[in-house]
CSV table of C-alpha atoms and ligand atoms in Angstrom, one decimal:
chain,number,residue,atom,x,y,z
A,4,MET,CA,0.0,0.0,0.0
A,5,LYS,CA,1.1,3.6,-0.6
A,6,SER,CA,1.7,5.9,2.3
A,7,VAL,CA,-1.3,7.5,4.0
A,8,PHE,CA,-0.4,10.9,2.4
A,9,GLU,CA,-0.2,9.3,-1.0
A,10,GLU,CA,-3.5,7.7,-0.5
A,11,MET,CA,-5.0,11.0,0.6
A,12,ASN,CA,-3.5,12.9,-2.3
A,13,ALA,CA,-4.8,10.4,-4.8
A,14,LYS,CA,-8.5,11.3,-4.1
A,15,ASP,CA,-8.1,14.7,-2.5
A,16,HIS,CA,-8.8,13.9,1.1
A,17,GLU,CA,-8.5,16.7,3.6
A,18,GLN,CA,-7.9,14.9,6.9
A,19,VAL,CA,-7.6,11.5,8.4
A,20,VAL,CA,-7.9,11.1,12.2
A,21,ILE,CA,-6.6,7.9,13.9
A,22,CYS,CA,-8.5,7.4,17.1
A,23,ASN,CA,-6.8,5.1,19.7
A,24,ASP,CA,-8.1,4.4,23.2
A,25,PRO,CA,-6.6,1.3,24.7
A,26,ASP,CA,-8.8,1.7,27.8
A,27,THR,CA,-12.0,1.1,25.9
A,28,GLY,CA,-10.5,-0.9,23.1
A,29,LEU,CA,-11.4,1.8,20.5
A,30,LYS,CA,-9.4,1.7,17.3
A,31,ALA,CA,-11.1,4.0,14.8
A,32,ILE,CA,-10.3,6.0,11.7
A,33,ILE,CA,-12.3,9.1,10.7
A,34,ALA,CA,-11.8,10.3,7.2
A,35,ILE,CA,-12.8,13.8,6.1
A,36,HIS,CA,-12.8,13.9,2.3
A,37,ASP,CA,-14.1,17.4,1.6
A,38,THR,CA,-15.7,20.2,3.5
A,39,ILE,CA,-16.0,22.8,0.8
A,40,ILE,CA,-19.8,22.6,0.8
A,41,GLY,CA,-20.3,21.9,4.5
A,42,PRO,CA,-19.4,19.7,7.4
A,43,ALA,CA,-18.4,16.1,6.5
A,44,LEU,CA,-21.3,13.9,7.2
A,45,GLY,CA,-21.2,10.1,7.0
A,46,GLY,CA,-21.9,7.0,9.0
A,47,CYS,CA,-19.7,5.1,11.4
A,48,ARG,CA,-19.1,1.5,10.3
A,49,MET,CA,-18.0,-1.2,12.7
A,50,TRP,CA,-16.2,-4.0,10.9
A,51,ASN,CA,-13.7,-6.7,11.7
A,52,TYR,CA,-11.2,-5.6,9.1
A,53,GLU,CA,-8.3,-8.0,8.4
A,54,SER,CA,-5.8,-5.2,8.6
A,55,GLU,CA,-5.4,-1.5,9.3
A,56,ASP,CA,-4.7,-0.9,5.6
A,57,GLU,CA,-8.0,-2.5,4.7
A,58,ALA,CA,-9.8,-0.2,7.2
A,59,LEU,CA,-8.0,2.8,5.8
A,60,THR,CA,-8.8,2.0,2.2
A,61,ASP,CA,-12.4,1.5,3.1
A,62,VAL,CA,-12.8,4.7,5.0
A,63,LEU,CA,-11.1,6.7,2.3
A,64,ARG,CA,-13.3,5.2,-0.4
A,65,LEU,CA,-16.6,5.6,1.6
A,66,SER,CA,-15.9,9.2,2.7
A,67,ARG,CA,-15.2,10.3,-0.9
A,68,GLY,CA,-18.5,8.6,-1.9
A,69,MET,CA,-20.3,10.7,0.7
A,70,SER,CA,-19.0,14.0,-0.8
A,71,TYR,CA,-20.5,13.0,-4.1
A,72,LYS,CA,-23.8,11.9,-2.6
A,73,ALA,CA,-24.2,15.1,-0.6
A,74,ALA,CA,-23.2,17.2,-3.6
A,75,ILE,CA,-25.6,15.5,-6.0
A,76,ALA,CA,-28.5,15.8,-3.6
A,77,ASN,CA,-27.9,19.6,-3.3
A,78,LEU,CA,-27.2,19.3,0.4
A,79,ASN,CA,-24.9,21.7,2.2
A,80,LEU,CA,-22.7,18.9,3.4
A,81,GLY,CA,-19.3,17.5,2.7
A,82,GLY,CA,-18.2,13.9,2.8
A,83,GLY,CA,-16.8,11.9,5.7
A,84,LYS,CA,-17.0,8.5,7.2
A,85,ALA,CA,-15.6,6.6,10.2
A,86,VAL,CA,-14.7,3.0,10.7
A,87,ILE,CA,-14.3,1.3,14.1
A,88,ILE,CA,-12.1,-1.8,13.8
A,89,GLY,CA,-13.7,-4.6,15.7
A,90,ASP,CA,-16.4,-7.3,15.9
A,91,SER,CA,-19.8,-5.6,16.1
A,92,LYS,CA,-21.4,-8.7,17.6
A,93,LYS,CA,-18.9,-9.0,20.4
A,94,GLN,CA,-17.0,-5.8,21.1
A,95,LYS,CA,-19.7,-3.1,21.5
A,96,THR,CA,-19.7,-1.3,24.8
A,97,GLU,CA,-21.0,2.0,26.0
A,98,THR,CA,-17.5,3.2,26.8
A,99,LEU,CA,-16.2,2.3,23.3
A,100,PHE,CA,-18.9,4.4,21.6
A,101,ARG,CA,-18.6,7.2,24.2
A,102,SER,CA,-14.9,7.3,23.5
A,103,PHE,CA,-15.6,7.5,19.8
A,104,GLY,CA,-18.0,10.3,20.5
A,105,ARG,CA,-15.2,12.2,22.3
A,106,PHE,CA,-13.0,12.0,19.2
A,107,VAL,CA,-15.9,13.3,17.0
A,108,GLU,CA,-16.5,16.1,19.5
A,109,GLY,CA,-12.8,17.0,19.2
A,110,LEU,CA,-13.3,17.8,15.5
A,111,ASN,CA,-15.7,20.5,16.6
A,112,GLY,CA,-18.3,19.9,13.9
A,113,ARG,CA,-16.0,19.3,10.9
A,114,TYR,CA,-17.3,15.7,11.0
A,115,ILE,CA,-20.8,14.6,11.8
A,116,THR,CA,-21.4,10.9,12.4
A,117,ALA,CA,-24.4,8.5,12.0
A,118,GLU,CA,-25.1,4.8,12.2
A,119,ASP,CA,-23.9,2.5,9.4
A,120,VAL,CA,-23.2,-1.2,8.8
A,121,GLY,CA,-22.4,-2.8,12.2
A,122,THR,CA,-23.7,0.2,14.3
A,123,SER,CA,-27.2,1.0,15.5
A,124,VAL,CA,-29.3,3.8,16.7
A,125,ARG,CA,-28.5,2.7,20.3
A,126,ASP,CA,-24.8,3.0,19.6
A,127,MET,CA,-25.4,6.5,18.3
A,128,GLU,CA,-27.2,7.4,21.4
A,129,TRP,CA,-24.1,6.5,23.4
A,130,VAL,CA,-22.1,8.7,21.0
A,131,ARG,CA,-24.5,11.5,21.6
A,132,MET,CA,-23.7,11.4,25.3
A,133,GLU,CA,-20.3,12.9,24.3
A,134,THR,CA,-21.0,15.0,21.2
A,135,GLN,CA,-23.8,16.9,19.5
A,136,TYR,CA,-22.3,16.0,16.1
A,137,VAL,CA,-24.3,12.9,15.6
A,138,THR,CA,-27.4,12.2,13.4
A,139,GLY,CA,-29.7,9.3,12.8
A,140,ILE,CA,-30.8,9.1,16.4
A,141,SER,CA,-34.2,8.0,17.5
A,142,ARG,CA,-37.4,10.1,17.0
A,143,ALA,CA,-37.8,10.1,20.8
A,144,LEU,CA,-34.6,12.0,21.3
A,145,GLY,CA,-35.4,14.5,18.6
A,146,GLY,CA,-33.7,12.6,15.8
A,147,SER,CA,-34.9,11.4,12.4
A,148,GLY,CA,-35.3,7.7,13.3
A,149,ASP,CA,-35.4,5.0,10.6
A,150,PRO,CA,-34.3,6.6,7.3
A,151,SER,CA,-35.6,3.8,5.1
A,152,LEU,CA,-39.1,5.3,4.4
A,153,VAL,CA,-37.5,8.4,3.0
A,154,THR,CA,-34.9,6.4,1.1
A,155,ALA,CA,-37.6,4.2,-0.4
A,156,PHE,CA,-39.7,7.2,-1.4
A,157,GLY,CA,-36.6,8.9,-3.0
A,158,ALA,CA,-35.8,5.6,-4.8
A,159,PHE,CA,-39.3,5.4,-6.1
A,160,VAL,CA,-39.2,8.9,-7.6
A,161,GLY,CA,-35.8,8.2,-9.0
A,162,LEU,CA,-37.1,5.0,-10.6
A,163,LYS,CA,-40.0,7.0,-12.1
A,164,ALA,CA,-37.6,9.5,-13.6
A,165,ALA,CA,-35.8,6.6,-15.3
A,166,VAL,CA,-39.2,5.3,-16.5
A,167,LYS,CA,-40.0,8.8,-17.9
A,168,LYS,CA,-36.7,9.0,-19.8
A,169,GLN,CA,-36.6,5.4,-21.1
A,170,LEU,CA,-40.2,4.6,-21.6
A,171,GLY,CA,-41.9,8.0,-21.8
A,172,LYS,CA,-44.4,7.0,-19.0
A,173,ASP,CA,-45.4,9.0,-15.9
A,174,GLN,CA,-46.6,5.9,-14.0
A,175,VAL,CA,-45.2,2.5,-13.3
A,176,SER,CA,-48.6,0.9,-13.7
A,177,GLY,CA,-48.4,-2.1,-16.0
A,178,LEU,CA,-44.6,-2.3,-15.8
A,179,LYS,CA,-42.8,-5.4,-14.5
A,180,VAL,CA,-40.3,-4.7,-11.8
A,181,ALA,CA,-37.8,-7.2,-10.2
A,182,VAL,CA,-36.8,-6.1,-6.7
A,183,GLN,CA,-33.8,-7.8,-5.2
A,184,GLY,CA,-33.9,-7.5,-1.4
A,185,VAL,CA,-37.0,-6.6,0.6
A,186,GLY,CA,-35.5,-5.4,3.8
A,187,HIS,CA,-36.1,-1.9,5.2
A,188,VAL,CA,-35.9,0.0,1.9
A,189,GLY,CA,-37.1,-2.8,-0.4
A,190,TYR,CA,-40.3,-3.4,1.6
A,191,HIS,CA,-41.4,0.2,1.3
A,192,LEU,CA,-40.3,0.5,-2.3
A,193,VAL,CA,-42.4,-2.6,-3.2
A,194,LYS,CA,-45.3,-0.9,-1.4
A,195,HIS,CA,-45.0,2.2,-3.7
A,196,LEU,CA,-44.6,0.1,-6.8
A,197,SER,CA,-47.6,-2.1,-6.0
A,198,GLU,CA,-49.8,0.8,-5.1
A,199,GLU,CA,-49.1,2.4,-8.4
A,200,GLY,CA,-50.0,-0.8,-10.3
A,201,ALA,CA,-46.7,-2.3,-11.2
A,202,LYS,CA,-46.3,-6.1,-11.4
A,203,VAL,CA,-43.6,-6.8,-8.9
A,204,TYR,CA,-41.3,-9.8,-8.5
A,205,VAL,CA,-39.2,-10.1,-5.3
A,206,THR,CA,-36.4,-12.2,-4.0
A,207,ASP,CA,-34.6,-12.2,-0.6
A,208,ILE,CA,-32.4,-14.6,1.4
A,209,PHE,CA,-34.9,-14.4,4.3
A,210,ASP,CA,-38.1,-16.3,3.8
A,211,GLU,CA,-39.8,-14.2,6.5
A,212,SER,CA,-39.2,-11.0,4.5
A,213,ILE,CA,-40.5,-12.6,1.4
A,214,LYS,CA,-43.6,-13.9,3.1
A,215,LYS,CA,-44.4,-10.4,4.5
A,216,VAL,CA,-44.3,-8.6,1.1
A,217,VAL,CA,-46.2,-11.4,-0.6
A,218,ASN,CA,-48.9,-11.2,2.0
A,219,ASP,CA,-49.0,-7.4,2.3
A,220,PHE,CA,-48.9,-6.6,-1.5
A,221,GLY,CA,-49.6,-9.8,-3.4
A,222,VAL,CA,-46.3,-9.7,-5.2
A,223,GLU,CA,-44.6,-12.8,-6.7
A,224,ALA,CA,-41.6,-14.4,-5.2
A,225,VAL,CA,-38.7,-15.7,-7.4
A,226,GLY,CA,-35.4,-17.5,-6.7
A,227,LEU,CA,-32.3,-15.7,-5.6
A,228,ASP,CA,-30.4,-16.1,-8.8
A,229,GLY,CA,-33.4,-16.2,-11.1
A,230,ILE,CA,-34.0,-12.5,-10.5
A,231,TYR,CA,-31.4,-11.6,-13.2
A,232,ASP,CA,-33.2,-13.6,-15.9
A,233,LEU,CA,-36.7,-12.3,-15.5
A,234,ASP,CA,-38.4,-10.7,-18.5
A,235,VAL,CA,-39.0,-7.4,-16.8
A,236,ASP,CA,-38.8,-3.7,-17.5
A,237,ILE,CA,-36.9,-2.7,-14.4
A,238,TYR,CA,-34.3,-4.4,-12.3
A,239,THR,CA,-34.2,-2.9,-8.8
A,240,PRO,CA,-31.3,-3.8,-6.6
A,241,CYS,CA,-32.0,-3.2,-2.9
A,242,ALA,CA,-29.7,-5.7,-1.2
A,243,LEU,CA,-26.0,-5.9,-1.8
A,244,GLY,CA,-23.5,-4.0,-3.9
A,245,ALA,CA,-21.7,-5.2,-7.0
A,246,THR,CA,-24.7,-7.0,-8.5
A,247,LEU,CA,-24.0,-5.4,-11.9
A,248,ASN,CA,-21.0,-7.3,-13.2
A,249,ASP,CA,-19.6,-9.4,-16.1
A,250,GLU,CA,-21.8,-12.3,-15.1
A,251,THR,CA,-25.2,-10.6,-14.5
A,252,ILE,CA,-25.3,-7.7,-17.1
A,253,PRO,CA,-25.5,-10.0,-20.1
A,254,ARG,CA,-28.4,-11.9,-18.5
A,255,LEU,CA,-30.6,-8.8,-17.9
A,256,LYS,CA,-33.7,-8.4,-20.1
A,257,CYS,CA,-34.8,-5.1,-18.6
A,258,SER,CA,-34.3,-1.7,-20.1
A,259,ILE,CA,-33.8,0.2,-16.7
A,260,VAL,CA,-31.8,-0.5,-13.6
A,261,ALA,CA,-32.9,1.7,-10.7
A,262,GLY,CA,-32.6,0.7,-7.0
A,263,ALA,CA,-31.4,1.7,-3.6
A,264,ALA,CA,-28.4,-0.5,-3.0
A,265,ASN,CA,-25.1,1.2,-2.6
A,266,ASN,CA,-22.2,0.5,-5.1
A,267,GLN,CA,-24.2,-1.5,-7.6
A,268,LEU,CA,-21.6,-1.4,-10.4
A,269,LYS,CA,-18.9,-3.9,-9.5
A,270,ASP,CA,-16.4,-1.8,-11.6
A,271,GLU,CA,-17.8,1.7,-12.1
A,272,SER,CA,-16.3,2.3,-15.6
A,273,ASP,CA,-16.4,-1.2,-17.1
A,274,HIS,CA,-19.9,-2.0,-15.9
A,275,GLY,CA,-21.4,1.5,-16.4
A,276,GLN,CA,-20.2,1.3,-20.0
A,277,MET,CA,-21.5,-2.2,-20.4
A,278,LEU,CA,-25.0,-1.2,-19.4
A,279,LYS,CA,-24.9,1.7,-21.8
A,280,ASP,CA,-23.7,-0.6,-24.6
A,281,ARG,CA,-26.6,-2.9,-24.0
A,282,GLY,CA,-29.0,0.1,-24.1
A,283,ILE,CA,-30.0,-0.3,-20.4
A,284,LEU,CA,-30.6,3.0,-18.6
A,285,TYR,CA,-28.7,2.9,-15.3
A,286,ALA,CA,-30.0,5.3,-12.7
A,287,PRO,CA,-26.9,6.1,-10.6
A,288,ASP,CA,-27.2,4.5,-7.2
A,289,TYR,CA,-26.0,7.3,-5.1
A,290,ALA,CA,-28.5,9.7,-6.6
A,291,VAL,CA,-31.4,7.2,-6.3
A,292,ASN,CA,-30.7,6.4,-2.7
A,293,ALA,CA,-29.8,9.9,-1.5
A,294,GLY,CA,-33.1,10.0,0.5
A,295,GLY,CA,-31.3,8.4,3.4
A,296,LEU,CA,-28.8,11.2,3.5
A,297,ILE,CA,-31.4,13.8,2.9
A,298,ASN,CA,-33.3,12.4,5.9
A,299,ILE,CA,-30.4,12.7,8.3
A,300,ALA,CA,-29.2,16.0,6.9
A,301,ASN,CA,-32.6,17.4,7.9
A,302,GLU,CA,-31.9,16.4,11.5
A,303,ILE,CA,-29.2,19.0,11.6
A,304,GLU,CA,-31.6,21.9,11.3
A,305,GLY,CA,-34.4,20.4,13.4
A,306,TYR,CA,-36.1,17.3,11.9
A,307,ASN,CA,-39.2,17.7,9.9
A,308,ARG,CA,-40.4,14.6,8.1
A,309,GLU,CA,-42.5,16.5,5.6
A,310,ARG,CA,-39.5,18.6,4.5
A,311,ALA,CA,-37.4,15.4,4.2
A,312,PHE,CA,-40.0,13.9,1.9
A,313,SER,CA,-40.3,17.0,-0.2
A,314,GLN,CA,-36.5,17.2,-0.6
A,315,ALA,CA,-36.4,13.5,-1.5
A,316,GLU,CA,-38.9,14.3,-4.3
A,317,THR,CA,-36.2,16.4,-6.0
A,318,ILE,CA,-34.4,13.2,-6.8
A,319,TYR,CA,-36.7,13.0,-9.8
A,320,ASP,CA,-35.3,16.2,-11.4
A,321,ILE,CA,-31.7,15.4,-10.3
A,322,LEU,CA,-31.9,12.2,-12.3
A,323,LEU,CA,-33.4,13.9,-15.4
A,324,THR,CA,-30.5,16.3,-15.3
A,325,ILE,CA,-28.0,13.4,-15.1
A,326,PHE,CA,-29.7,11.6,-18.0
A,327,LYS,CA,-29.7,14.7,-20.1
A,328,LEU,CA,-26.0,15.3,-19.6
A,329,ALA,CA,-25.3,11.7,-20.4
A,330,ASP,CA,-27.2,12.0,-23.7
A,331,GLU,CA,-25.6,15.3,-24.6
A,332,ASN,CA,-22.1,13.9,-24.1
A,333,ASP,CA,-22.8,10.3,-25.1
A,334,ILE,CA,-21.4,9.1,-21.8
A,335,PRO,CA,-22.6,6.5,-19.3
A,336,THR,CA,-24.9,7.9,-16.7
A,337,TYR,CA,-22.5,7.1,-13.7
A,338,LYS,CA,-20.1,9.5,-15.4
A,339,ALA,CA,-22.7,12.1,-15.9
A,340,ALA,CA,-23.7,11.9,-12.2
A,341,ASN,CA,-20.1,12.3,-11.1
A,342,MET,CA,-19.8,15.4,-13.4
A,343,VAL,CA,-22.9,17.0,-11.8
A,344,ALA,CA,-21.6,16.4,-8.3
A,345,GLU,CA,-18.1,17.6,-9.2
A,346,LYS,CA,-19.5,20.7,-10.8
A,347,ARG,CA,-21.4,21.6,-7.6
A,348,MET,CA,-18.3,21.2,-5.5
A,349,GLU,CA,-16.3,23.3,-7.9
A,350,ASP,CA,-18.9,26.0,-8.1
A,351,ILE,CA,-19.2,26.3,-4.4
A,352,SER,CA,-15.5,26.4,-3.9
A,353,LYS,CA,-15.5,29.6,-6.1
A,354,LEU,CA,-17.8,31.5,-3.6
A,355,LYS,CA,-16.2,34.6,-2.3
A,356,ASN,CA,-14.1,33.8,0.7
A,357,PHE,CA,-14.6,36.7,3.1
A,358,TYR,CA,-15.2,36.5,6.8
A,359,LEU,CA,-18.7,35.4,7.9
A,360,PRO,CA,-19.7,34.8,11.6
A,361,LYS,CA,-19.7,31.0,12.3
A,362,LYS,CA,-23.0,29.2,12.0
A,363,ASN,CA,-23.8,26.7,14.6
A,364,PHE,CA,-24.8,23.7,12.5
A,365,MET,CA,-26.3,21.7,15.3
A,366,GLY,CA,-27.5,24.8,17.0
A,367,LYS,CA,-31.2,23.9,17.2
A,368,ARG,CA,-30.7,20.7,19.1
A,369,ASP,CA,-30.6,20.7,22.9
A,370,ASN,CA,-27.8,18.3,23.7
A,371,GLY,CA,-28.5,18.2,27.4
B,403,NAD,P1,-31.7,-4.4,4.9
B,403,NAD,O1,-30.5,-5.1,5.5
B,403,NAD,O2,-32.8,-4.0,5.8
B,403,NAD,O3,-32.2,-5.1,3.6
B,403,NAD,C1,-31.4,-5.8,2.7
B,403,NAD,C2,-32.2,-7.0,2.3
B,403,NAD,O4,-31.5,-7.7,1.3
B,403,NAD,C3,-32.3,-8.0,3.5
B,403,NAD,O5,-33.7,-8.4,3.6
B,403,NAD,C4,-31.5,-9.2,3.1
B,403,NAD,O6,-32.0,-10.4,3.5
B,403,NAD,C5,-31.5,-9.1,1.6
B,403,NAD,N1,-30.4,-9.7,0.9
B,403,NAD,C6,-29.1,-9.9,1.3
B,403,NAD,N2,-28.4,-10.6,0.4
B,403,NAD,C7,-29.3,-10.9,-0.6
B,403,NAD,C8,-29.1,-11.6,-1.8
B,403,NAD,N3,-28.0,-12.1,-2.2
B,403,NAD,N4,-30.2,-11.7,-2.6
B,403,NAD,C9,-31.4,-11.2,-2.2
B,403,NAD,N5,-31.6,-10.5,-1.1
B,403,NAD,C10,-30.5,-10.3,-0.3
B,403,NAD,O7,-31.0,-3.1,4.3
B,403,NAD,P2,-31.7,-1.7,3.8
B,403,NAD,O8,-31.6,-0.7,4.8
B,403,NAD,O9,-33.1,-2.1,3.2
B,403,NAD,O10,-30.8,-1.3,2.6
B,403,NAD,C11,-30.8,-1.9,1.3
B,403,NAD,C12,-29.7,-1.3,0.5
B,403,NAD,O11,-29.9,0.1,0.3
B,403,NAD,C13,-28.3,-1.5,1.0
B,403,NAD,O12,-27.4,-1.6,-0.1
B,403,NAD,C14,-28.1,-0.1,1.7
B,403,NAD,O13,-26.7,0.2,1.8
B,403,NAD,C15,-28.8,0.8,0.7
B,403,NAD,N6,-29.2,2.1,1.4
B,403,NAD,C16,-30.1,2.0,2.4
B,403,NAD,C17,-30.5,3.2,3.0
B,403,NAD,C18,-31.5,3.2,4.1
B,403,NAD,O14,-32.1,4.3,4.4
B,403,NAD,N7,-31.7,2.1,4.8
B,403,NAD,C19,-30.0,4.4,2.5
B,403,NAD,C20,-29.2,4.4,1.4
B,403,NAD,C21,-28.8,3.2,0.8
């Protein structure tokens, strides 16, 4: 691996903070990619990384992704992420998360944390005992609670933008949609699709999750691998990343891919191009699933669910802008999305840099 500085220079990272607290067992890395647009917001992942290098690579990659997601969603946020190295099933304690909270507090608002893979709302409530710079806490504590409703709604409008572009329709009624993964987001997305009259096929590794959507919405269950071969209009990944790859793309019969899963393209450039070559319209994942970030970003100014939903509705126009740019330049949509995000970061970096009194970003929340 290159040196930390080389790694940071390669993708323009501003700051990496190594957090070490032998008394609580905390070993964490906070990466701040970019704060041009606002404080770096991004979840805290707890994962049993095989090595410190692996943890660093992950946190650098994820924090950069957050800059793009915030920029494309027109949020006044930068990109950051944290990883705690450890086993989330065995090593979680109040003191570990409070220790992490103290490191976050030490950054004085440059980084705002949230739950992520391996961490939960309860863990974030421990973090909140030490810092106000934490989002995604429970509704009872004035937070935004489960983000998946807003994520699913944003993904639904994103999917509809792709339908408008590719099929010229305003509704999904009569269209066939294959949803892979019916967990938190998938469940609500299936609800929207069914209510608007789509014919929905679902798959999941958990039978219970399948039974629930089949019972609630009368959708049809299919096998785990068979989802790629269905004769459908839309493939909707809502489970894992990297499901668009050399093996699956040639099997797809749909003309649209639009879903909430993160990092759907196994290799961004190869598989983004491959979808374009096959005439399949890919709705870039980080724009489609930006509702989750929109939801927690709302918490910073005092949470209002109505406002979160109305901001998530803008994902429709964001996607139409991406599709238009991709057409005009004859480039894959993932590339167009990156261009839109980069342009916003560049534009904002050109704002006049004169003294302004500091805003208290978390000012509206009583952290007592
Ligand atoms: P979840 O864990 O609640 O649901 C994922 C579902 O996928 C589970 O039911 C799981 O059993 C299923 N699954 C796992 N492997 C599968 C496989 N191989 N085939 C079929 N199903 C499989 O997660 P979620 O919160 O619904 O998130 C879904 C995706 O959306 C994830 O990629 C997540 O990163 C992304 N996302 C979620 C949010 C949010 O608000 N929850 C926001 C942005 C992005």
